[in-house]
Structure formats: structure tokens, C-alpha cells
Amino acid sequence: MAEQVKMEGIDRISDLHDSILIHILSFLSTKEAIKTSVLSTRWRYLFDLLPNIDFDLEEDLCRKNIKSYSTDVIENYMCSVDKMLLFCNTTNVNKFGFKCWIRMIGSDRFNGWISAAVDRGVKHLDLSTSVLPSSTLPIFTCKTLVSLKLGKYFVLNVPKDVHLPNLKTLHLHSVGFLNDDSVKGLFSGCPHLEDMVTRKCDLGKIRNFHISHHLLKTLTIRYSYNSFQCWLWINAPNLTSLEYYDRLVAGYSMENLQSLTKAVINISACKTFRADATTIFKGICDVPSLVLSDTSLELLLRCEPLPVFANLIRLDLPCHLRFRYSNPLQKGLETLLSSLPALEKLEFYQEVLCSLPEEVPSCLLHKLKTIKITNFTDEKYCIGKVKYILKNGGVLEKLIIVTASHISVGKKWISKTLFASARESKPCFILII
């Protein structure tokens, strides 16, 4: 019994190897990991070995239910960052993340942290702060940087000697560009860039947002500000995924997008369509998979002549009820189908199919295998659309119908009606949800 009591007094955790203790610390926030230094002399400098340093002021204050940002609270927090980056002996930093929305941090101090992380070979930088750096961020010649995420009020003043040889991921949130040269310099200085995301970026100071890169694979552009006078240029021969959520800008140039496998085009609704979207759709007409918003579909149908999507296999039209109140003579999906000779899978809201074409589209006769129709009702015109599809779908394998919540007669009546309809493809499976 005495031996057992003696064994219970041993600190077994502290006897573990450094690598195991560091792994345990990695589950804590960086601020909490620093606090373990007071446990014993064994723990005093362990936090210094953490490869990932992540500070989120708002999250930490919220966790402690601290609602006021006093100078003492902020200074104490900043000292923790100093301790991790400026006064420790860490040789390598894998990631440095810093989030803070208040402007109580001097730009010199902030730049000092970034410089320290760069000197220690940082690979991943994730910075979201209201700090307004007085000079160029000291990151543009970092040879070890693999991913860079910047957010909240940064204005990118990219130097001429920018060189980020290993950067593969670039995410910009609410970032502004100083001029056109900053945009061009950024891409030319990142020879291995593969993934780029811009969200709510301010394009007011540039006239040409020129995205030209030979290795870029994924590109997402979301909701730019002050872009109405800006041209968007995309030249990316290895781009496989493009997501564009924005209003129309002054003009477009889309070149060398032959590698594109999926595109999502969600152009925001506006009162008038001053700019021409034809260049967008011509630039992506070789894509195999396409998602279009309702406004995007309207813009596409205004193109003259209508682009032919010769390789398009899958089309998704997540359009909402706006089409229900459209003029019955307005162009709809039936017009677009004539330009989709290879289409095999189609998903759409039933309102998008405005009329039934007299000449059956070749894709419906010979290619379409799966069709999903959403917001289906028991009205005669709606039933007629599905009867048309069943009658002419020569190779149709699956028809999925998602009914609207307000249908009056119920799914059983719809099922009975459709199963009794003539079918060109006898093995077609019909599922009504």
C-alpha cells in the first residue's frame, strides 16, 4: 500500500518525451499553452516548441466574457504574442495566425511579428486585423511561405522585387490593391500559385484586375467592391475550377481556359445589364460541369449568337421563383438545351423551363440520363413538362421530382399520372420526393 501511494505521487505526464507533450499542447489555444509554463520547470519552455502559433483576440476575450477592450487587456495580449515570436528560441514556425479587429496595435509592432515569423521559416500565414501597416508587409520575399491568407483592410503595396517561390495558396478577404502594377507583380512573383480566393476586395484603385498564371488551378472571386470601372482578365491554361460570384464589371477577357472542369457563375441581380457577359460564357464554353444562377442564365440567353457548350455533361440551375412571374414568351431552359449537345445530367427549378420546344433538343433524344426537377407542382402546365421529357428522353435512366410544399392533390396523384404517361426510355426510374 505504501508503494502504491508513492507511485501515485509521481508526475508521469512530465516524464513524457517532448514530442508527446508538444502534441498535447497543440490541442490548446496558444494563449492557454503559454500558461502551462508556470506548472513546473519541466514545462517552462515547452510552449516555445509549438510549431503553430495562433492568436484570436476576439475569441479569447469572448471565452473569458470580457466585453471591454481596455489598454491593459490589449497590452497583456500583445505581450503574449511578443513572448512567442520575439523572445523565444523556436527555430521553425509552421503557422502564424493572428486575428484582431481593433486598431490598438502599432504597425511597427505588427510588422515585427511578421518579420520574426518569416525569419523562422513560416509556411502558413493567416492574418485578419484592422492594423493599417505603415509600409509594405515584410512577407513578399519569404521563400518558405506556402499559404498566405490576408483579411480586413489590408492595402497591398506589392514591391517590385516580390518573390514567393513556394506560395501555392493565396486568399484575400476585404483587401485593397494599390494599383494595377500591384496585381501584376503579385502574380509574377508567385510562380507556383495554385489556389486563389478573393472576397469583398476593393478594386476601386485599379482599372485592370489581371489574373494571369500558368499553374493556377482554382480561382474564386466573391463580391468585389468598387469594381464597376474595372476590367477582369483571366488567362490560366491549367485552371480546373472557377467560381465567380459578383456583379458585372466594365468588361471581361477570358483566355486559355481549356483545362476548366467546373464553373460556377453567379452574377448578382441588377436593374440594368450595361455590360456584356458574352465574353464570360464564350471563355468557359468547353467546361464539362456548369452551375448558373437565375441572373446568369438570363445573361447567357441574351448572348447573340448563343454559345455552344459542346463538352458540357452536367448543368445545375439553382434558380428560384423569380422565373414564375416572367413573361411566358421569355427565353428559358428550352432555348439553352439546343446548345448543349453532350448534356447527360440536368438539375433545374421547373419555372426555368418556360415552354416546350417544337423541335426536340438532341441532348434529350440521345444523351440525357439523369434529370432532377425542383419545386414541382400539380398544375397542368407543370405535368406537361414532365410528360414531354418522358416522351422524348431516349436514354433517360433516372427522373427525380422534388415537389413544392403547397401542392394540393398530393404525390400519389402525380405518381399515378406520370407512371401512366408514355415513355421513350422504358427502364427510366422515376422518384418523386
Short mmCIF file of C-alpha atoms in Angstrom, two decimals:
data_model
loop_
_atom_site.label_atom_id
_atom_site.label_comp_id
_atom_site.label_asym_id
_atom_site.label_seq_id
_atom_site.Cartn_x
_atom_site.Cartn_y
_atom_site.Cartn_z
CA MET A 1 0.00 0.00 0.00
CA ALA A 2 2.86 2.40 0.82
CA GLU A 3 4.46 1.66 -2.54
CA GLN A 4 1.16 2.37 -4.28
CA VAL A 5 0.83 5.75 -2.56
CA LYS A 6 4.37 6.59 -3.53
CA MET A 7 3.69 5.76 -7.16
CA GLU A 8 0.60 7.98 -7.16
CA GLY A 9 2.79 10.97 -6.26
CA ILE A 10 4.89 10.65 -9.42
CA ASP A 11 4.27 13.19 -12.22
CA ARG A 12 4.10 10.72 -15.08
CA ILE A 13 2.99 13.30 -17.65
CA SER A 14 6.09 15.43 -17.16
CA ASP A 15 8.24 12.36 -17.79
CA LEU A 16 6.88 12.00 -21.31
CA HIS A 17 9.03 12.89 -24.29
CA ASP A 18 8.94 16.49 -25.55
CA SER A 19 7.24 15.47 -28.79
CA ILE A 20 4.32 13.92 -26.87
CA LEU A 21 3.92 16.94 -24.60
CA ILE A 22 4.01 19.29 -27.58
CA HIS A 23 1.30 17.19 -29.20
CA ILE A 24 -0.82 17.58 -26.04
CA LEU A 25 -0.23 21.35 -26.04
CA SER A 26 -1.30 21.57 -29.68
CA PHE A 27 -4.90 20.93 -28.59
CA LEU A 28 -4.87 24.14 -26.55
CA SER A 29 -5.06 27.70 -27.79
CA THR A 30 -1.67 29.39 -28.00
CA LYS A 31 -2.58 31.64 -25.05
CA GLU A 32 -3.51 28.62 -22.93
CA ALA A 33 -0.34 26.78 -23.94
CA ILE A 34 1.77 29.70 -22.70
CA LYS A 35 0.08 29.46 -19.28
CA THR A 36 1.40 25.90 -18.81
CA SER A 37 4.88 27.41 -18.34
CA VAL A 38 4.05 28.00 -14.64
CA LEU A 39 3.34 24.32 -13.90
CA SER A 40 6.97 23.39 -13.26
CA THR A 41 10.48 23.89 -14.58
CA ARG A 42 9.84 20.95 -16.93
CA TRP A 43 7.01 22.89 -18.63
CA ARG A 44 8.58 26.34 -18.53
CA TYR A 45 9.80 26.44 -22.12
CA LEU A 46 7.78 23.69 -23.78
CA PHE A 47 5.35 26.14 -25.39
CA ASP A 48 8.35 27.59 -27.21
CA LEU A 49 8.48 24.40 -29.28
CA LEU A 50 4.93 24.74 -30.65
CA PRO A 51 5.09 24.84 -34.46
CA ASN A 52 1.71 26.55 -34.83
CA ILE A 53 1.12 29.95 -33.25
CA ASP A 54 -2.45 31.17 -33.43
CA PHE A 55 -3.87 34.22 -31.66
CA ASP A 56 -7.52 35.27 -31.90
CA LEU A 57 -8.17 38.23 -29.60
CA GLU A 58 -11.94 38.35 -30.06
CA GLU A 59 -12.35 34.65 -29.42
CA ASP A 60 -10.19 34.72 -26.30
CA LEU A 61 -11.98 37.74 -24.83
CA CYS A 62 -15.37 36.22 -25.61
CA ARG A 63 -14.37 32.98 -23.90
CA LYS A 64 -13.48 34.97 -20.78
CA ASN A 65 -16.67 37.06 -21.08
CA ILE A 66 -14.61 40.25 -21.31
CA LYS A 67 -16.61 42.89 -23.17
CA SER A 68 -14.37 45.94 -22.88
CA TYR A 69 -11.06 46.40 -24.69
CA SER A 70 -9.03 48.25 -22.08
CA THR A 71 -5.45 49.25 -22.79
CA ASP A 72 -4.19 46.85 -20.11
CA VAL A 73 -6.07 43.90 -21.59
CA ILE A 74 -4.77 44.59 -25.08
CA GLU A 75 -1.21 45.16 -23.90
CA ASN A 76 -1.24 41.90 -21.94
CA TYR A 77 -2.41 40.10 -25.05
CA MET A 78 0.23 41.72 -27.23
CA CYS A 79 2.92 40.75 -24.75
CA SER A 80 1.88 37.11 -25.21
CA VAL A 81 2.48 37.46 -28.94
CA ASP A 82 5.85 39.11 -28.24
CA LYS A 83 6.76 36.22 -25.95
CA MET A 84 6.00 33.63 -28.61
CA LEU A 85 7.64 35.33 -31.57
CA LEU A 86 10.27 37.76 -30.33
CA PHE A 87 11.67 36.33 -27.11
CA CYS A 88 11.59 32.57 -27.64
CA ASN A 89 14.12 30.21 -29.17
CA THR A 90 11.81 28.47 -31.61
CA THR A 91 13.78 27.65 -34.74
CA ASN A 92 10.81 26.93 -37.01
CA VAL A 93 7.27 28.27 -37.20
CA ASN A 94 4.89 26.22 -39.32
CA LYS A 95 1.92 28.58 -38.99
CA PHE A 96 1.31 32.05 -37.58
CA GLY A 97 -2.29 33.16 -37.30
CA PHE A 98 -3.43 36.48 -35.87
CA LYS A 99 -6.98 37.85 -35.71
CA CYS A 100 -7.83 41.18 -34.15
CA TRP A 101 -10.43 43.72 -35.29
CA ILE A 102 -9.46 46.70 -33.12
CA ARG A 103 -6.93 49.36 -34.01
CA MET A 104 -4.85 49.46 -30.85
CA ILE A 105 -1.77 47.74 -32.26
CA GLY A 106 1.05 49.77 -33.73
CA SER A 107 2.07 48.90 -37.26
CA ASP A 108 5.74 48.66 -36.24
CA ARG A 109 4.95 46.05 -33.62
CA PHE A 110 2.74 44.14 -36.02
CA ASN A 111 5.39 44.17 -38.75
CA GLY A 112 7.90 42.98 -36.16
CA TRP A 113 5.84 39.88 -35.52
CA ILE A 114 5.56 39.15 -39.22
CA SER A 115 9.31 39.61 -39.70
CA ALA A 116 10.03 37.24 -36.81
CA ALA A 117 7.73 34.60 -38.30
CA VAL A 118 9.38 34.99 -41.71
CA ASP A 119 12.86 34.70 -40.14
CA ARG A 120 11.78 31.43 -38.53
CA GLY A 121 10.70 29.91 -41.84
CA VAL A 122 6.93 30.28 -41.54
CA LYS A 123 4.95 28.23 -44.07
CA HIS A 124 1.39 29.41 -43.41
CA LEU A 125 0.32 32.98 -42.59
CA ASP A 126 -3.29 33.80 -41.68
CA LEU A 127 -3.70 37.47 -40.78
CA SER A 128 -7.04 39.21 -40.18
CA THR A 129 -6.68 42.54 -38.49
CA SER A 130 -7.61 46.18 -38.65
CA VAL A 131 -3.97 47.16 -38.30
CA LEU A 132 -3.03 49.51 -41.13
CA PRO A 133 0.66 48.83 -41.86
CA SER A 134 2.62 52.00 -42.49
CA SER A 135 4.80 50.27 -45.05
CA THR A 136 4.91 47.17 -47.21
CA LEU A 137 4.31 43.97 -45.27
CA PRO A 138 7.60 42.11 -44.75
CA ILE A 139 6.35 38.94 -46.44
CA PHE A 140 6.96 39.40 -50.14
CA THR A 141 10.38 37.75 -50.25
CA CYS A 142 9.59 34.83 -47.93
CA LYS A 143 10.98 31.70 -49.58
CA THR A 144 9.26 29.28 -47.18
CA LEU A 145 5.69 30.61 -47.43
CA VAL A 146 3.22 28.04 -48.81
CA SER A 147 -0.13 29.68 -47.99
CA LEU A 148 -1.00 33.32 -47.35
CA LYS A 149 -4.39 34.48 -46.09
CA LEU A 150 -4.94 38.19 -45.57
CA GLY A 151 -8.11 39.83 -44.35
CA LYS A 152 -9.63 43.11 -43.19
CA TYR A 153 -8.42 46.39 -44.56
CA PHE A 154 -5.01 45.50 -45.88
CA VAL A 155 -3.94 47.58 -48.85
CA LEU A 156 -1.50 45.52 -50.86
CA ASN A 157 1.51 47.56 -51.80
CA VAL A 158 3.42 44.85 -53.62
CA PRO A 159 7.11 45.70 -54.13
CA LYS A 160 8.84 45.20 -57.47
CA ASP A 161 11.15 42.55 -56.03
CA VAL A 162 8.33 40.31 -54.78
CA HIS A 163 9.44 36.67 -54.78
CA LEU A 164 7.36 33.94 -53.13
CA PRO A 165 8.76 30.83 -54.82
CA ASN A 166 6.78 28.27 -52.80
CA LEU A 167 3.44 30.04 -52.38
CA LYS A 168 0.58 27.81 -53.56
CA THR A 169 -2.46 29.27 -51.77
CA LEU A 170 -3.49 32.93 -51.70
CA HIS A 171 -6.73 34.05 -50.00
CA LEU A 172 -7.61 37.75 -49.81
CA HIS A 173 -10.59 38.99 -47.79
CA SER A 174 -11.53 42.70 -47.77
CA VAL A 175 -8.13 43.60 -49.21
CA GLY A 176 -7.45 46.56 -51.45
CA PHE A 177 -4.95 46.84 -54.27
CA LEU A 178 -2.82 49.97 -54.53
CA ASN A 179 -2.66 49.95 -58.35
CA ASP A 180 -2.58 47.71 -61.44
CA ASP A 181 1.13 47.03 -61.00
CA SER A 182 0.50 45.53 -57.56
CA VAL A 183 -1.80 42.93 -59.12
CA LYS A 184 0.61 42.05 -61.92
CA GLY A 185 3.58 41.97 -59.57
CA LEU A 186 1.82 39.66 -57.15
CA PHE A 187 1.18 37.01 -59.81
CA SER A 188 4.58 37.29 -61.45
CA GLY A 189 6.24 36.85 -58.04
CA CYS A 190 4.34 33.64 -57.21
CA PRO A 191 5.49 31.13 -59.86
CA HIS A 192 3.85 28.11 -58.19
CA LEU A 193 0.48 29.58 -57.21
CA GLU A 194 -2.35 27.03 -57.49
CA ASP A 195 -5.30 28.30 -55.44
CA MET A 196 -6.61 31.87 -55.23
CA VAL A 197 -9.67 33.30 -53.48
CA THR A 198 -10.73 36.95 -53.35
CA ARG A 199 -13.70 38.00 -51.22
CA LYS A 200 -15.06 41.52 -50.80
CA CYS A 201 -11.85 43.01 -52.17
CA ASP A 202 -11.74 46.69 -53.10
CA LEU A 203 -10.91 47.17 -56.78
CA GLY A 204 -11.55 50.91 -56.81
CA LYS A 205 -7.92 51.90 -57.38
CA ILE A 206 -7.27 49.58 -60.30
CA ARG A 207 -8.59 49.50 -63.85
CA ASN A 208 -7.44 46.01 -64.80
CA PHE A 209 -7.70 43.06 -62.44
CA HIS A 210 -5.33 40.88 -64.40
CA ILE A 211 -5.22 37.24 -63.22
CA SER A 212 -2.67 35.58 -65.44
CA HIS A 213 -0.86 32.46 -64.25
CA HIS A 214 0.25 29.27 -65.95
CA LEU A 215 -0.12 26.97 -62.90
CA LEU A 216 -3.26 28.36 -61.24
CA LYS A 217 -5.78 25.54 -60.70
CA THR A 218 -8.64 27.00 -58.65
CA LEU A 219 -9.97 30.56 -58.68
CA THR A 220 -12.82 32.00 -56.62
CA ILE A 221 -13.97 35.62 -56.88
CA ARG A 222 -16.71 36.76 -54.48
CA TYR A 223 -18.42 40.11 -54.22
CA SER A 224 -15.83 42.74 -55.12
CA TYR A 225 -16.29 46.40 -54.17
CA ASN A 226 -15.95 49.39 -56.49
CA SER A 227 -15.46 47.13 -59.50
CA PHE A 228 -17.86 48.81 -61.97
CA GLN A 229 -14.98 50.56 -63.81
CA CYS A 230 -12.64 47.59 -63.68
CA TRP A 231 -11.88 45.00 -66.36
CA LEU A 232 -11.42 41.39 -65.29
CA TRP A 233 -8.77 39.48 -67.23
CA ILE A 234 -8.31 35.73 -66.69
CA ASN A 235 -5.60 33.81 -68.50
CA ALA A 236 -4.96 30.46 -66.83
CA PRO A 237 -4.27 27.42 -69.05
CA ASN A 238 -4.24 24.99 -66.08
CA LEU A 239 -7.32 26.33 -64.30
CA THR A 240 -9.71 23.49 -63.42
CA SER A 241 -12.22 25.27 -61.17
CA LEU A 242 -13.71 28.76 -61.49
CA GLU A 243 -16.27 30.26 -59.10
CA TYR A 244 -17.48 33.76 -59.87
CA TYR A 245 -19.96 35.44 -57.51
CA ASP A 246 -20.14 39.11 -58.38
CA ARG A 247 -21.83 41.89 -60.29
CA LEU A 248 -20.91 42.59 -63.87
CA VAL A 249 -17.78 44.69 -64.22
CA ALA A 250 -16.81 47.05 -67.06
CA GLY A 251 -15.54 44.24 -69.27
CA TYR A 252 -14.01 40.78 -69.42
CA SER A 253 -11.25 38.85 -71.12
CA MET A 254 -11.26 35.06 -70.67
CA GLU A 255 -8.43 33.22 -72.37
CA ASN A 256 -6.80 29.79 -72.28
CA LEU A 257 -9.38 28.09 -70.06
CA GLN A 258 -9.25 24.79 -71.90
CA SER A 259 -8.44 22.84 -68.70
CA LEU A 260 -11.56 24.02 -66.87
CA THR A 261 -13.64 21.13 -65.49
CA LYS A 262 -16.16 23.04 -63.35
CA ALA A 263 -17.50 26.59 -63.35
CA VAL A 264 -19.96 28.31 -61.02
CA ILE A 265 -21.28 31.61 -62.39
CA ASN A 266 -23.45 33.60 -60.00
CA ILE A 267 -23.83 37.14 -61.29
CA SER A 268 -25.78 39.33 -58.89
CA ALA A 269 -29.08 40.78 -60.00
CA CYS A 270 -29.05 44.42 -61.05
CA LYS A 271 -31.63 46.79 -62.53
CA THR A 272 -29.90 47.08 -65.88
CA PHE A 273 -27.32 44.95 -67.64
CA ARG A 274 -24.98 47.56 -69.03
CA ALA A 275 -22.01 45.27 -69.54
CA ASP A 276 -21.98 42.32 -71.89
CA ALA A 277 -21.46 38.90 -70.33
CA THR A 278 -20.94 37.14 -73.66
CA THR A 279 -17.16 37.02 -73.14
CA ILE A 280 -17.61 35.13 -69.87
CA PHE A 281 -19.67 32.36 -71.41
CA LYS A 282 -17.58 32.08 -74.56
CA GLY A 283 -14.50 31.75 -72.37
CA ILE A 284 -15.94 28.80 -70.42
CA CYS A 285 -17.86 27.08 -73.22
CA ASP A 286 -15.59 23.98 -73.09
CA VAL A 287 -16.36 23.24 -69.42
CA PRO A 288 -17.89 19.80 -68.60
CA SER A 289 -19.77 20.95 -65.45
CA LEU A 290 -21.59 24.26 -65.01
CA VAL A 291 -23.70 25.91 -62.29
CA LEU A 292 -25.68 29.04 -63.21
CA SER A 293 -27.72 31.39 -61.04
CA ASP A 294 -31.00 32.81 -62.38
CA THR A 295 -29.44 36.14 -63.39
CA SER A 296 -26.53 34.33 -65.01
CA LEU A 297 -28.94 32.24 -67.05
CA GLU A 298 -30.78 35.36 -68.19
CA LEU A 299 -27.50 36.93 -69.26
CA LEU A 300 -26.45 33.79 -71.11
CA LEU A 301 -29.75 33.70 -73.01
CA ARG A 302 -29.18 37.31 -74.12
CA CYS A 303 -25.96 36.35 -75.91
CA GLU A 304 -26.14 36.56 -79.68
CA PRO A 305 -25.28 34.13 -81.03
CA LEU A 306 -25.82 31.74 -78.15
CA PRO A 307 -22.52 29.97 -77.29
CA VAL A 308 -22.43 26.22 -77.86
CA PHE A 309 -21.23 24.21 -74.84
CA ALA A 310 -20.03 21.22 -76.81
CA ASN A 311 -18.46 19.37 -73.86
CA LEU A 312 -20.97 20.18 -71.13
CA ILE A 313 -22.07 16.99 -69.39
CA ARG A 314 -23.64 18.39 -66.21
CA LEU A 315 -25.76 21.54 -65.77
CA ASP A 316 -27.21 22.78 -62.48
CA LEU A 317 -29.66 25.71 -62.44
CA PRO A 318 -30.44 26.52 -58.78
CA CYS A 319 -32.82 29.28 -59.88
CA HIS A 320 -35.57 30.47 -57.60
CA LEU A 321 -39.16 31.67 -58.00
CA ARG A 322 -38.27 34.80 -59.93
CA PHE A 323 -38.93 32.86 -63.14
CA ARG A 324 -42.50 32.07 -62.14
CA TYR A 325 -43.59 35.63 -62.80
CA SER A 326 -41.60 36.07 -66.01
CA ASN A 327 -43.20 36.73 -69.35
CA PRO A 328 -44.28 33.35 -70.81
CA LEU A 329 -42.57 34.26 -74.08
CA GLN A 330 -39.23 34.87 -72.38
CA LYS A 331 -36.41 32.54 -73.31
CA GLY A 332 -35.74 29.77 -70.85
CA LEU A 333 -34.01 26.43 -70.50
CA GLU A 334 -35.65 25.16 -73.68
CA THR A 335 -33.55 27.66 -75.68
CA LEU A 336 -30.33 26.70 -73.95
CA LEU A 337 -30.80 22.96 -74.45
CA SER A 338 -30.23 23.37 -78.18
CA SER A 339 -26.66 24.48 -77.38
CA LEU A 340 -25.87 21.52 -75.09
CA PRO A 341 -25.38 18.53 -77.43
CA ALA A 342 -23.46 16.38 -74.91
CA LEU A 343 -25.55 17.03 -71.77
CA GLU A 344 -26.09 13.93 -69.59
CA LYS A 345 -27.17 15.30 -66.19
CA LEU A 346 -29.54 18.22 -65.63
CA GLU A 347 -30.93 19.81 -62.44
CA PHE A 348 -33.33 22.75 -62.57
CA TYR A 349 -36.29 24.51 -60.99
CA GLN A 350 -39.36 23.81 -63.10
CA GLU A 351 -40.00 27.55 -63.62
CA VAL A 352 -36.86 27.76 -65.73
CA LEU A 353 -38.44 25.63 -68.46
CA CYS A 354 -40.70 28.33 -69.87
CA SER A 355 -42.08 26.43 -72.87
CA LEU A 356 -41.80 23.12 -74.70
CA PRO A 357 -39.74 23.33 -77.91
CA GLU A 358 -41.32 22.00 -81.06
CA GLU A 359 -38.00 20.61 -82.20
CA VAL A 360 -36.81 18.22 -79.53
CA PRO A 361 -33.23 19.06 -78.39
CA SER A 362 -30.73 16.43 -79.47
CA CYS A 363 -29.38 16.04 -75.94
CA LEU A 364 -32.83 14.97 -74.69
CA LEU A 365 -33.16 12.47 -77.52
CA HIS A 366 -29.71 10.92 -77.29
CA LYS A 367 -27.68 11.99 -74.21
CA LEU A 368 -29.62 12.98 -71.08
CA LYS A 369 -29.52 10.18 -68.50
CA THR A 370 -30.45 11.93 -65.23
CA ILE A 371 -32.85 14.83 -64.69
CA LYS A 372 -33.83 16.43 -61.39
CA ILE A 373 -36.71 18.90 -61.31
CA THR A 374 -37.32 21.02 -58.19
CA ASN A 375 -40.39 22.95 -56.99
CA PHE A 376 -42.68 20.71 -58.98
CA THR A 377 -46.44 21.34 -58.71
CA ASP A 378 -49.61 19.52 -59.71
CA GLU A 379 -50.61 22.20 -62.20
CA LYS A 380 -51.37 21.12 -65.76
CA TYR A 381 -48.50 23.03 -67.38
CA CYS A 382 -46.05 21.52 -64.92
CA ILE A 383 -47.26 17.96 -65.52
CA GLY A 384 -46.99 18.66 -69.24
CA LYS A 385 -43.28 19.45 -68.93
CA VAL A 386 -42.50 16.06 -67.44
CA LYS A 387 -44.68 14.24 -69.95
CA TYR A 388 -42.67 15.95 -72.70
CA ILE A 389 -39.40 14.83 -71.11
CA LEU A 390 -40.60 11.24 -70.66
CA LYS A 391 -41.92 11.07 -74.21
CA ASN A 392 -38.68 12.28 -75.77
CA GLY A 393 -35.96 11.16 -73.35
CA GLY A 394 -34.46 8.40 -75.43
CA VAL A 395 -31.77 7.24 -72.96
CA LEU A 396 -33.22 8.62 -69.74
CA GLU A 397 -32.30 6.45 -66.74
CA LYS A 398 -33.49 8.47 -63.74
CA LEU A 399 -36.03 11.26 -63.27
CA ILE A 400 -36.14 12.84 -59.81
CA ILE A 401 -39.02 15.18 -58.98
CA VAL A 402 -38.93 17.33 -55.83
CA THR A 403 -42.44 18.62 -55.18
CA ALA A 404 -43.31 22.07 -53.87
CA SER A 405 -44.72 22.33 -50.35
CA HIS A 406 -48.03 23.83 -51.49
CA ILE A 407 -49.25 21.12 -53.91
CA SER A 408 -52.94 20.33 -53.42
CA VAL A 409 -53.60 16.83 -54.69
CA GLY A 410 -50.51 15.14 -53.31
CA LYS A 411 -47.66 13.00 -54.56
CA LYS A 412 -49.78 9.90 -55.18
CA TRP A 413 -51.82 11.61 -57.88
CA ILE A 414 -48.65 12.97 -59.52
CA SER A 415 -47.10 9.50 -59.41
CA LYS A 416 -50.15 7.88 -60.95
CA THR A 417 -50.29 10.45 -63.72
CA LEU A 418 -46.62 10.25 -64.63
CA PHE A 419 -46.34 6.46 -64.46
CA ALA A 420 -49.23 6.25 -66.90
CA SER A 421 -47.50 8.60 -69.34
CA ALA A 422 -45.77 7.41 -72.50
CA ARG A 423 -42.03 6.85 -72.12
CA GLU A 424 -39.39 6.62 -74.80
CA SER A 425 -36.98 5.04 -72.30
CA LYS A 426 -38.77 2.10 -70.69
CA PRO A 427 -36.14 1.42 -67.96
CA CYS A 428 -36.38 5.03 -66.68
CA PHE A 429 -36.69 5.13 -62.89
CA ILE A 430 -39.00 7.87 -61.54
CA LEU A 431 -38.54 9.11 -57.98
CA ILE A 432 -40.97 11.65 -56.50
CA ILE A 433 -39.88 13.37 -53.30
#
